[in-house]
Each structure stands twice: as C-alpha cells, then as structure tokens.
C-alpha cells in the first residue's frame, strides 16, 4: 500500500477540481463576451449579403441594356463614348468594379 502524502492545506480537499475548458466551453465564453449574439451574427455573416448602395448626383440616363463586351472593346480602342456610356463607367468606378 502506497502512502498518501499530507495535503499542504485544507483547501486541497475542500475545493472541487475544475476540468480544463473544452472547445465548446471556449466558444460559449467567446460568445458571452459579445454583448449581443444577433449583433455578432449580423457582423460576421449577414453584412456580406447586403446590397451595396452608390450615390452620384451628376449623371445622364443609362440605356436599359448595355453590352459589356462592346463597351470593353470601345474602352480598349479609345472609342467614342456617349453620355450613357460615361454614366455607366462612372457607376462601375464608384462601385469598385472594372471592365
């Protein structure tokens, strides 16, 4: 029979042992640090799906249909642009999209 060493103090036997947190517990603690779970969900997931709104006040009417291929070809050739083309190109620039 092995001998049991004497505890260094009484709390060794009176305090329950706490296991190391699991990954689930860590995730819950991370969520608890956020004031609102729905806020975190909207920040991480929903904002990616929100439409982008662009405002510009100096524009002409655009055509109902625009051929991207033709506009790209005219852009490469330095071809003529009418007001509708310039408006569409300005919209693309403000949106961060290139031909």
PDB file of C-alpha atoms in Angstrom:
ATOM      1  CA  UNK A   1       0.000   0.000   0.000  1.00  0.00           C
ATOM      2  CA  UNK A   2       1.331   3.364  -1.011  1.00  0.00           C
ATOM      3  CA  UNK A   3       1.228   6.125   1.488  1.00  0.00           C
ATOM      4  CA  UNK A   4      -0.716   9.269   0.731  1.00  0.00           C
ATOM      5  CA  UNK A   5       1.168  12.458   1.311  1.00  0.00           C
ATOM      6  CA  UNK A   6      -0.251  15.048   3.621  1.00  0.00           C
ATOM      7  CA  UNK A   7      -2.043  17.918   1.851  1.00  0.00           C
ATOM      8  CA  UNK A   8      -0.339  21.259   2.094  1.00  0.00           C
ATOM      9  CA  UNK A   9      -3.521  22.909   3.302  1.00  0.00           C
ATOM     10  CA  UNK A  10      -7.148  22.081   3.972  1.00  0.00           C
ATOM     11  CA  UNK A  11      -8.478  23.654   0.754  1.00  0.00           C
ATOM     12  CA  UNK A  12      -6.796  20.950  -1.277  1.00  0.00           C
ATOM     13  CA  UNK A  13      -9.571  18.566  -0.267  1.00  0.00           C
ATOM     14  CA  UNK A  14     -12.417  21.052   0.094  1.00  0.00           C
ATOM     15  CA  UNK A  15     -12.195  22.797  -3.305  1.00  0.00           C
ATOM     16  CA  UNK A  16     -13.660  20.901  -6.266  1.00  0.00           C
ATOM     17  CA  UNK A  17     -11.307  20.389  -9.143  1.00  0.00           C
ATOM     18  CA  UNK A  18     -12.248  22.254 -12.300  1.00  0.00           C
ATOM     19  CA  UNK A  19     -11.546  20.487 -15.567  1.00  0.00           C
ATOM     20  CA  UNK A  20      -9.895  22.318 -18.432  1.00  0.00           C
ATOM     21  CA  UNK A  21     -12.457  24.006 -20.681  1.00  0.00           C
ATOM     22  CA  UNK A  22     -13.453  22.162 -23.808  1.00  0.00           C
ATOM     23  CA  UNK A  23     -13.596  23.808 -27.199  1.00  0.00           C
ATOM     24  CA  UNK A  24     -17.372  24.135 -26.769  1.00  0.00           C
ATOM     25  CA  UNK A  25     -16.906  25.918 -23.472  1.00  0.00           C
ATOM     26  CA  UNK A  26     -14.346  28.213 -25.050  1.00  0.00           C
ATOM     27  CA  UNK A  27     -16.762  29.032 -27.865  1.00  0.00           C
ATOM     28  CA  UNK A  28     -19.535  29.792 -25.382  1.00  0.00           C
ATOM     29  CA  UNK A  29     -17.240  32.048 -23.397  1.00  0.00           C
ATOM     30  CA  UNK A  30     -16.295  33.866 -26.592  1.00  0.00           C
ATOM     31  CA  UNK A  31     -19.966  34.418 -27.421  1.00  0.00           C
ATOM     32  CA  UNK A  32     -20.677  35.558 -23.870  1.00  0.00           C
ATOM     33  CA  UNK A  33     -18.073  38.281 -24.286  1.00  0.00           C
ATOM     34  CA  UNK A  34     -20.138  39.744 -27.109  1.00  0.00           C
ATOM     35  CA  UNK A  35     -22.964  41.879 -25.792  1.00  0.00           C
ATOM     36  CA  UNK A  36     -25.479  40.542 -28.277  1.00  0.00           C
ATOM     37  CA  UNK A  37     -25.359  37.287 -30.245  1.00  0.00           C
ATOM     38  CA  UNK A  38     -27.534  38.663 -33.054  1.00  0.00           C
ATOM     39  CA  UNK A  39     -25.091  41.556 -33.406  1.00  0.00           C
ATOM     40  CA  UNK A  40     -22.221  39.126 -33.881  1.00  0.00           C
ATOM     41  CA  UNK A  41     -24.177  37.086 -36.433  1.00  0.00           C
ATOM     42  CA  UNK A  42     -25.014  40.192 -38.429  1.00  0.00           C
ATOM     43  CA  UNK A  43     -21.399  41.378 -38.362  1.00  0.00           C
ATOM     44  CA  UNK A  44     -19.906  38.067 -39.458  1.00  0.00           C
ATOM     45  CA  UNK A  45     -22.491  36.688 -41.872  1.00  0.00           C
ATOM     46  CA  UNK A  46     -25.303  38.996 -42.932  1.00  0.00           C
ATOM     47  CA  UNK A  47     -23.261  42.076 -43.884  1.00  0.00           C
ATOM     48  CA  UNK A  48     -21.694  40.105 -46.745  1.00  0.00           C
ATOM     49  CA  UNK A  49     -25.141  39.737 -48.339  1.00  0.00           C
ATOM     50  CA  UNK A  50     -26.287  43.340 -48.009  1.00  0.00           C
ATOM     51  CA  UNK A  51     -26.632  45.169 -51.317  1.00  0.00           C
ATOM     52  CA  UNK A  52     -24.181  47.975 -51.988  1.00  0.00           C
ATOM     53  CA  UNK A  53     -25.713  51.425 -52.454  1.00  0.00           C
ATOM     54  CA  UNK A  54     -23.903  54.036 -54.522  1.00  0.00           C
ATOM     55  CA  UNK A  55     -24.932  57.663 -54.830  1.00  0.00           C
ATOM     56  CA  UNK A  56     -23.806  60.042 -57.512  1.00  0.00           C
ATOM     57  CA  UNK A  57     -25.641  63.176 -58.490  1.00  0.00           C
ATOM     58  CA  UNK A  58     -24.083  64.173 -61.817  1.00  0.00           C
ATOM     59  CA  UNK A  59     -25.341  61.663 -64.338  1.00  0.00           C
ATOM     60  CA  UNK A  60     -27.236  61.115 -67.569  1.00  0.00           C
ATOM     61  CA  UNK A  61     -29.768  58.398 -68.230  1.00  0.00           C
ATOM     62  CA  UNK A  62     -28.333  54.975 -68.915  1.00  0.00           C
ATOM     63  CA  UNK A  63     -29.652  52.622 -71.535  1.00  0.00           C
ATOM     64  CA  UNK A  64     -31.824  49.714 -70.422  1.00  0.00           C
ATOM     65  CA  UNK A  65     -29.319  47.211 -71.817  1.00  0.00           C
ATOM     66  CA  UNK A  66     -25.570  47.643 -72.027  1.00  0.00           C
ATOM     67  CA  UNK A  67     -23.238  45.302 -73.865  1.00  0.00           C
ATOM     68  CA  UNK A  68     -20.238  44.893 -71.579  1.00  0.00           C
ATOM     69  CA  UNK A  69     -18.215  43.301 -74.392  1.00  0.00           C
ATOM     70  CA  UNK A  70     -18.837  46.223 -76.760  1.00  0.00           C
ATOM     71  CA  UNK A  71     -18.096  48.785 -74.056  1.00  0.00           C
ATOM     72  CA  UNK A  72     -14.892  46.947 -73.118  1.00  0.00           C
ATOM     73  CA  UNK A  73     -13.827  46.900 -76.773  1.00  0.00           C
ATOM     74  CA  UNK A  74     -14.524  50.628 -77.170  1.00  0.00           C
ATOM     75  CA  UNK A  75     -12.599  51.318 -73.963  1.00  0.00           C
ATOM     76  CA  UNK A  76      -9.568  49.396 -75.252  1.00  0.00           C
ATOM     77  CA  UNK A  77      -9.732  51.209 -78.615  1.00  0.00           C
ATOM     78  CA  UNK A  78     -10.310  54.611 -77.023  1.00  0.00           C
ATOM     79  CA  UNK A  79     -13.550  54.661 -78.975  1.00  0.00           C
ATOM     80  CA  UNK A  80     -16.285  57.254 -78.646  1.00  0.00           C
ATOM     81  CA  UNK A  81     -18.422  57.290 -75.513  1.00  0.00           C
ATOM     82  CA  UNK A  82     -21.817  58.901 -75.246  1.00  0.00           C
ATOM     83  CA  UNK A  83     -23.325  60.265 -72.027  1.00  0.00           C
ATOM     84  CA  UNK A  84     -24.959  56.928 -71.182  1.00  0.00           C
ATOM     85  CA  UNK A  85     -21.600  55.133 -71.505  1.00  0.00           C
ATOM     86  CA  UNK A  86     -19.844  57.682 -69.299  1.00  0.00           C
ATOM     87  CA  UNK A  87     -22.584  57.373 -66.676  1.00  0.00           C
ATOM     88  CA  UNK A  88     -22.276  53.590 -66.661  1.00  0.00           C
ATOM     89  CA  UNK A  89     -18.466  53.767 -66.421  1.00  0.00           C
ATOM     90  CA  UNK A  90     -18.789  56.221 -63.514  1.00  0.00           C
ATOM     91  CA  UNK A  91     -21.158  53.825 -61.758  1.00  0.00           C
ATOM     92  CA  UNK A  92     -18.688  50.970 -62.224  1.00  0.00           C
ATOM     93  CA  UNK A  93     -15.849  53.102 -60.857  1.00  0.00           C
ATOM     94  CA  UNK A  94     -17.824  54.137 -57.768  1.00  0.00           C
ATOM     95  CA  UNK A  95     -18.810  50.509 -57.201  1.00  0.00           C
ATOM     96  CA  UNK A  96     -15.190  49.369 -57.344  1.00  0.00           C
ATOM     97  CA  UNK A  97     -15.786  47.231 -60.438  1.00  0.00           C
ATOM     98  CA  UNK A  98     -13.662  47.288 -63.569  1.00  0.00           C
ATOM     99  CA  UNK A  99     -14.411  46.132 -67.064  1.00  0.00           C
TER     100      UNK A  99
END
